[in-house]
Coordinates of C-alpha atoms in Angstrom, one line a residue:
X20 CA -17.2 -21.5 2.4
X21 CA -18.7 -18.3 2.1
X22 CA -15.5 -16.3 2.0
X23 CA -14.6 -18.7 -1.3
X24 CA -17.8 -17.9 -2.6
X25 CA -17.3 -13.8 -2.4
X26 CA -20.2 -13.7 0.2
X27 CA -20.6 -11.8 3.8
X28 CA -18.8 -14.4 5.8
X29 CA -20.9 -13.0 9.2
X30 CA -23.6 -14.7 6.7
X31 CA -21.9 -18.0 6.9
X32 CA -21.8 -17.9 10.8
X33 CA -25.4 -17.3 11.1
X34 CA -26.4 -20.3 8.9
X35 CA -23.8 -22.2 10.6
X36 CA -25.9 -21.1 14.1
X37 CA -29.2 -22.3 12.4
X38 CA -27.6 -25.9 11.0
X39 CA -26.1 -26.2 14.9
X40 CA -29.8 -25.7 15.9
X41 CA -31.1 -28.2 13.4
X42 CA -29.0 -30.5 15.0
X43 CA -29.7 -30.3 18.3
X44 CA -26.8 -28.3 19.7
X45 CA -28.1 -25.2 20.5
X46 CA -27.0 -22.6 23.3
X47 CA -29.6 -24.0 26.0
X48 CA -27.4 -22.8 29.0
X49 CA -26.7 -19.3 27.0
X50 CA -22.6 -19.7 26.6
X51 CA -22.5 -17.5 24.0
X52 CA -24.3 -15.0 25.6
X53 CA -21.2 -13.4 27.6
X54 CA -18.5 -13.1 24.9
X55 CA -21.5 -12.1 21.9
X56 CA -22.3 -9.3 24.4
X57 CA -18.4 -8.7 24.8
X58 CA -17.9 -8.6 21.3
X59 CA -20.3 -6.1 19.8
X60 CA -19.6 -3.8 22.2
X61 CA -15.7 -3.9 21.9
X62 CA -17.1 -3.6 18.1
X63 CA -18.7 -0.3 19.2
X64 CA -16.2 0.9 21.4
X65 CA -13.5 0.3 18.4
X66 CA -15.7 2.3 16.0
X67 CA -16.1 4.9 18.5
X68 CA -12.3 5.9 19.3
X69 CA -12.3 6.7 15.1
X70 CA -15.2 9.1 15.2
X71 CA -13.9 12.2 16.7
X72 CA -16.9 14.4 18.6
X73 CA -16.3 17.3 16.0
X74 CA -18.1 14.9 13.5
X75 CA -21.7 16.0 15.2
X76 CA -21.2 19.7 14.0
X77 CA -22.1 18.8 10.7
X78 CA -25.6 19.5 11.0
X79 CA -26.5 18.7 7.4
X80 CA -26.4 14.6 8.3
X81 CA -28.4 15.3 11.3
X82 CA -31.4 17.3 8.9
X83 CA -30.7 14.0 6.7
X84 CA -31.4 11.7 9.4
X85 CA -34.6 13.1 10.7
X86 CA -36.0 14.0 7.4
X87 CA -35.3 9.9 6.5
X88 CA -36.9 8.8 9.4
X89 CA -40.1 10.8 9.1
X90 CA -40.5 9.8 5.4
X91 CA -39.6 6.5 5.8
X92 CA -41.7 6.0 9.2
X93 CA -44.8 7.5 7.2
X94 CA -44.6 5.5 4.2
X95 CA -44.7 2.2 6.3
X96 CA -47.1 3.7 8.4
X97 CA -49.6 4.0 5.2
X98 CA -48.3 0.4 3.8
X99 CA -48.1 -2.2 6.7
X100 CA -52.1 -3.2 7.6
X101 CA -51.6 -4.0 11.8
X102 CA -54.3 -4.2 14.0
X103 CA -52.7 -1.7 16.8
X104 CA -53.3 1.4 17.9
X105 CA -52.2 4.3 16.1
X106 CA -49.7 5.2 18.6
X107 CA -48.1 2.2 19.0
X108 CA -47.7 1.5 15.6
X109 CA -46.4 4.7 14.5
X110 CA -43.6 4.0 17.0
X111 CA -42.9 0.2 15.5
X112 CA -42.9 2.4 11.5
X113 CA -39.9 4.9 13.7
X114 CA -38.2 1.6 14.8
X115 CA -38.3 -0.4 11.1
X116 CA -36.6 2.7 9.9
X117 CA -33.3 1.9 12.0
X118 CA -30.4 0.0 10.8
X119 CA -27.9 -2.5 12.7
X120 CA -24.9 -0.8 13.5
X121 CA -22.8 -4.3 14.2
X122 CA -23.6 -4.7 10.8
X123 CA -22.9 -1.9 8.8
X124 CA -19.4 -1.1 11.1
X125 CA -18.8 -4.5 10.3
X126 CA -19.1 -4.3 6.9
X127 CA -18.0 -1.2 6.4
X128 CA -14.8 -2.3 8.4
X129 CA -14.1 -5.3 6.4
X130 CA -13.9 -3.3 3.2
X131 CA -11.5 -1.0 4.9
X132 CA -14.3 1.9 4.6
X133 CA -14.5 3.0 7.5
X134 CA -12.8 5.9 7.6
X135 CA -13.7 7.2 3.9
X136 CA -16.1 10.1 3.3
X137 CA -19.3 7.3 3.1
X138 CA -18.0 5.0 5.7
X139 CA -17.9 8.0 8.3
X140 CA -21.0 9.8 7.6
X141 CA -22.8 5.9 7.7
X142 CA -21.5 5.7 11.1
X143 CA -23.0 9.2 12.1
X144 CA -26.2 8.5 10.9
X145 CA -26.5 5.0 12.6
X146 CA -25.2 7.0 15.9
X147 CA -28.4 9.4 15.5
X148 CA -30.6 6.5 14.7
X149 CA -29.1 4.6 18.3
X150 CA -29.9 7.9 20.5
X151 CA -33.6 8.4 18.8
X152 CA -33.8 4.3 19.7
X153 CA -32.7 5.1 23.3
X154 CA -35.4 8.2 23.3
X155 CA -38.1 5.8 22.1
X156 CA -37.4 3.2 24.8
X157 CA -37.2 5.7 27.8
X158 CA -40.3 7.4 26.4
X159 CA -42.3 4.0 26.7
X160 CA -41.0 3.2 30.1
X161 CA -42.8 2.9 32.9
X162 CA -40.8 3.2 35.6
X163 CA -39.1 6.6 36.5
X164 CA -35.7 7.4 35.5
X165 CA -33.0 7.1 38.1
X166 CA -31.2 10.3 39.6
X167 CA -27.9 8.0 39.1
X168 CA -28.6 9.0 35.5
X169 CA -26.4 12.3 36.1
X170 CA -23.3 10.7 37.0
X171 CA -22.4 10.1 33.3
X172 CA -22.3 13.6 32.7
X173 CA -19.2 13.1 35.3
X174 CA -17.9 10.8 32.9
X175 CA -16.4 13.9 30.4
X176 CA -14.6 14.9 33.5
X177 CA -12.5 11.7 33.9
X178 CA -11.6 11.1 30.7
X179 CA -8.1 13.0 30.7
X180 CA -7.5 11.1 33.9
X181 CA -7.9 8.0 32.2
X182 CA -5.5 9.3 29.1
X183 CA -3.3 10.0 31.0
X184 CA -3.3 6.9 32.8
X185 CA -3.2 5.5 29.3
X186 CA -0.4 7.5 28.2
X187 CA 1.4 6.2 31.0
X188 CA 1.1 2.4 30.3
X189 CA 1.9 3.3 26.3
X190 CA 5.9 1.8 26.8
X191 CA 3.7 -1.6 27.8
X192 CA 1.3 -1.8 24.9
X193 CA -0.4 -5.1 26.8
X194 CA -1.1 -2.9 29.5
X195 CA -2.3 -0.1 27.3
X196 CA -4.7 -2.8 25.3
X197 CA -5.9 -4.3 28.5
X198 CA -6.3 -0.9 30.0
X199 CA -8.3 0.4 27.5
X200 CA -10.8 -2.3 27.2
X201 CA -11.5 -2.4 30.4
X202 CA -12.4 1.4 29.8
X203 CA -14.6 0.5 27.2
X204 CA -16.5 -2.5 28.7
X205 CA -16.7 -0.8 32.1
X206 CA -17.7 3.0 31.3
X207 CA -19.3 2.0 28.7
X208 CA -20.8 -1.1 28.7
X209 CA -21.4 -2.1 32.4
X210 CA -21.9 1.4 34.1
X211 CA -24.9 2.4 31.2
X212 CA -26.5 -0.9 31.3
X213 CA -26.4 -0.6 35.3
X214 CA -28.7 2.9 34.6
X215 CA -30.8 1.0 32.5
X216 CA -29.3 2.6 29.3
X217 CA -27.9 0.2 26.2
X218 CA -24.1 -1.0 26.8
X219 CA -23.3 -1.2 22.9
X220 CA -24.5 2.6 22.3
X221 CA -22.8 3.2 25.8
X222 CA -19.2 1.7 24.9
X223 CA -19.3 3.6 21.1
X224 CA -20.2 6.9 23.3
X225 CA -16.8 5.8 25.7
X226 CA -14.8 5.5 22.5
X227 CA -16.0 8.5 20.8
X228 CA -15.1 10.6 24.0
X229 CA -11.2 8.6 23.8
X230 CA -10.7 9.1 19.9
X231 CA -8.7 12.4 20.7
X232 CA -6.1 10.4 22.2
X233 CA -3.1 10.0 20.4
X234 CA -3.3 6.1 20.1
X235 CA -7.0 5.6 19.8
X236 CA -6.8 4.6 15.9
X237 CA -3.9 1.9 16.8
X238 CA -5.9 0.8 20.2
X239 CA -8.6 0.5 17.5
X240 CA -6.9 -1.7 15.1
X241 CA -5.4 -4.2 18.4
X242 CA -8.8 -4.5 19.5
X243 CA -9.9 -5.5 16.0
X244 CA -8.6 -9.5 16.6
X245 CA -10.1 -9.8 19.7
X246 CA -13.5 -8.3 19.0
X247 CA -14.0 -10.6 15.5
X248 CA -13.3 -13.8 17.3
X249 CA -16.3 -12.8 19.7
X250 CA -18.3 -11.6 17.0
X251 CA -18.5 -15.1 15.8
X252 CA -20.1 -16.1 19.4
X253 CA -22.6 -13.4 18.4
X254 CA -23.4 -14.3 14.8
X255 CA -23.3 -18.4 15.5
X256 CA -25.7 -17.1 18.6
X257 CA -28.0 -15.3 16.2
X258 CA -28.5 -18.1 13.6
X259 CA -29.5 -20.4 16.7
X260 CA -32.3 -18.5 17.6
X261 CA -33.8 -18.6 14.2
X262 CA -36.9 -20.0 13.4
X263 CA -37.5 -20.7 9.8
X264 CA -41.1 -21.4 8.5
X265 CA -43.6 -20.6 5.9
X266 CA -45.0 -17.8 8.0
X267 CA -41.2 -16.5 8.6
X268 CA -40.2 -16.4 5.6
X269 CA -43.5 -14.6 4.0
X270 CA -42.6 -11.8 6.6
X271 CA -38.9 -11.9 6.0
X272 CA -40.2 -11.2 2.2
X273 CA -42.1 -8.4 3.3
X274 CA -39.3 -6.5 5.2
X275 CA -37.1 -7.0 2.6
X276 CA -39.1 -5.9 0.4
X277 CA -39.7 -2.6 2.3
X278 CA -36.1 -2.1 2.7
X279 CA -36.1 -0.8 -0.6
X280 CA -38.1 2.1 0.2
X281 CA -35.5 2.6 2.7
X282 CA -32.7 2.4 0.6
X283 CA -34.8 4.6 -1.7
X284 CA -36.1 7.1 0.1
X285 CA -32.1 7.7 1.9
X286 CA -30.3 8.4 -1.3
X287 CA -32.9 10.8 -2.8
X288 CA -32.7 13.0 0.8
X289 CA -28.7 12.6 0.2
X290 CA -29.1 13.8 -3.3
X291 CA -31.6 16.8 -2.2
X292 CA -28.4 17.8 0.2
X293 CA -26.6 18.2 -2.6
X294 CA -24.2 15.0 -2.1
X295 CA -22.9 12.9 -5.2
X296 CA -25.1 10.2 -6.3
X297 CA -21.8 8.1 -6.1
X298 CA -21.7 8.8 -2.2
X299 CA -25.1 8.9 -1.4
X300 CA -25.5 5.3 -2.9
X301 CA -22.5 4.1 -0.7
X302 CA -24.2 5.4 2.6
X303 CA -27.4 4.2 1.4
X304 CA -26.5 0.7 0.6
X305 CA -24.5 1.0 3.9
X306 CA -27.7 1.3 6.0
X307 CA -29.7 -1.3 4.1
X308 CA -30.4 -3.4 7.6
X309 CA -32.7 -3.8 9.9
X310 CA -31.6 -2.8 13.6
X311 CA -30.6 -5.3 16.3
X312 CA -31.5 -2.4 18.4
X313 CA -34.9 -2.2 17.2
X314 CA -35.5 -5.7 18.1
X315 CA -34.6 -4.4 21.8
X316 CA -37.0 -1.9 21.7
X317 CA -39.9 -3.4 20.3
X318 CA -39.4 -6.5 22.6
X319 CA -39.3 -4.3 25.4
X320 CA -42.8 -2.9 24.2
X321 CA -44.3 -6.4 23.8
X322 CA -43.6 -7.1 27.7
X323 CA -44.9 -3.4 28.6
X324 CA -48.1 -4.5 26.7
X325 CA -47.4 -1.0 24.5

């Protein structure tokens, strides 16, 4: 119905989560919980094998994303009246000013952007935004990081081991598929999340570090059937857990309403760099979300107590 009706069909799966609530059949026993997990990160791992490495040289996105942040982080912090303490809330303002990277790749993916000047430099900016997320968390945690922390700088090391092992299954493009999933999910997803570190950020750092390989882009595109059809596990997931009320929905008008200052604030500091106001309304209108991620971090800070 949505697709008919020219709207974000992800959209549709989320209300079609919340009517399956209404009606009594939510995910009690957590079903979806495997494949949703599956899906977003074969989503990042996907994104990751078309951003080369080389893209993090341009240091002029990187100025853009920590001059967007600070702005953005001190507007709210001026604007939203919470009864914390000044550091904790001056992290939460740092977390509203993420956006969700399922999301944006999504959409930027089902326009068939995502490899366009805006798409591109979208993606780099949410990468930035997922390692200052990451920062953020391990900052507020309590417990001491794990030594096992430097066996992913091992992980560089084995990576032409693995293309060539790839390159070696390339006559059998099942084998190839299955070969590099299992990459993906295990490096990135499993071995980060087993060193307390997030699996989605982990699996688009897996495919960043495989997009020199001479099949990533068509590895990407094979993966692209398998990844939607769990995204829908996610999105049906997400629309389950939804709780609609009068409360909800004055604070769902609030942060929409403050998303403007977001989208604001992004493409004046895109046109102060100098970009067209073309482009910079592209990659601001990309980022117009709220992070997933963020709702990671700042639930991890409500069972901390921060």
């Amino acid at each position: 119905i949505f697709k008919i009706l020219s709207l974000p069909t992800l959209v549709g799966f989320i209300l079609a989560g919340y009517f399956f609530s209404l009606a009594g059949y939510s995910d009690y026993n957590d079903i979806l919980n495997l494949p949703s997990k599956i899906g977003v990160e074969l989503l990042l791992f996907s994104i990751g094998l078309k951003v080369r490495p080389s893209a993090f040289l341009n240091t002029s996105f990187m100025k853009v994303f920590v001059i967007n942040s600070a702005l953005v982080a001190t507007i709210y912090f001026f604007l939203l009246n919470l009864e914390i303490g000044s550091e904790a809330k001056i992290l939460l303002c740092l977390v509203l000013t993420f956006s969700s990277t399922v999301i944006a790749s999504k959409s930027l993916e089902d326009r068939k952007e995502i490899n366009s000047f805006h798409g591109r430099n979208s993606i780099l900016i949410l990468i930035f935004q997922d390692i200052m997320a990451l920062i953020l968390l391990l900052y507020t945690n309590k417990t001491p990081l794990s030594l096992n922390l430097v066996f992913l700088f091992l992980i560089p090391l084995i990576v032409p081991i693995l293309t060539r092992i790839l390159q070696r299954l390339q006559g059998t493009q099942d084998l190839e598929l299955i070969a590099a999933i299992i990459i993906g999910l295990f490096l990135g997803g499993f071995l980060f999340e087993k060193l307390n570190l997030s699996g989605e950020l982990g699996a688009l750092v897996i495919g960043m570090l495989f997009s020199n390989y001479n099949s990533a882009s068509k590895l990407a595109d094979k993966i692209w059937a398998i990844r939607e059809l769990l995204l829908i596990a996610f999105f049906v997931s997400l629309g389950m857990n939804l709780s609609i009320n009068f409360d909800a929905l004055i604070i769902a008008s609030i942060l929409i309403l403050l998303l403007s200052i977001k989208f604001l604030v992004l493409f004046f500091v895109l046109i102060w760099f100098r970009l067209r106001a073309y482009s910079a309304f592209l990659i601001s209108i990309s980022l117009l979300s709220y992070s997933e991620f963020a709702l990671i971090v700042a639930s991890a800070w409500f069972e901390m107590n921060i």
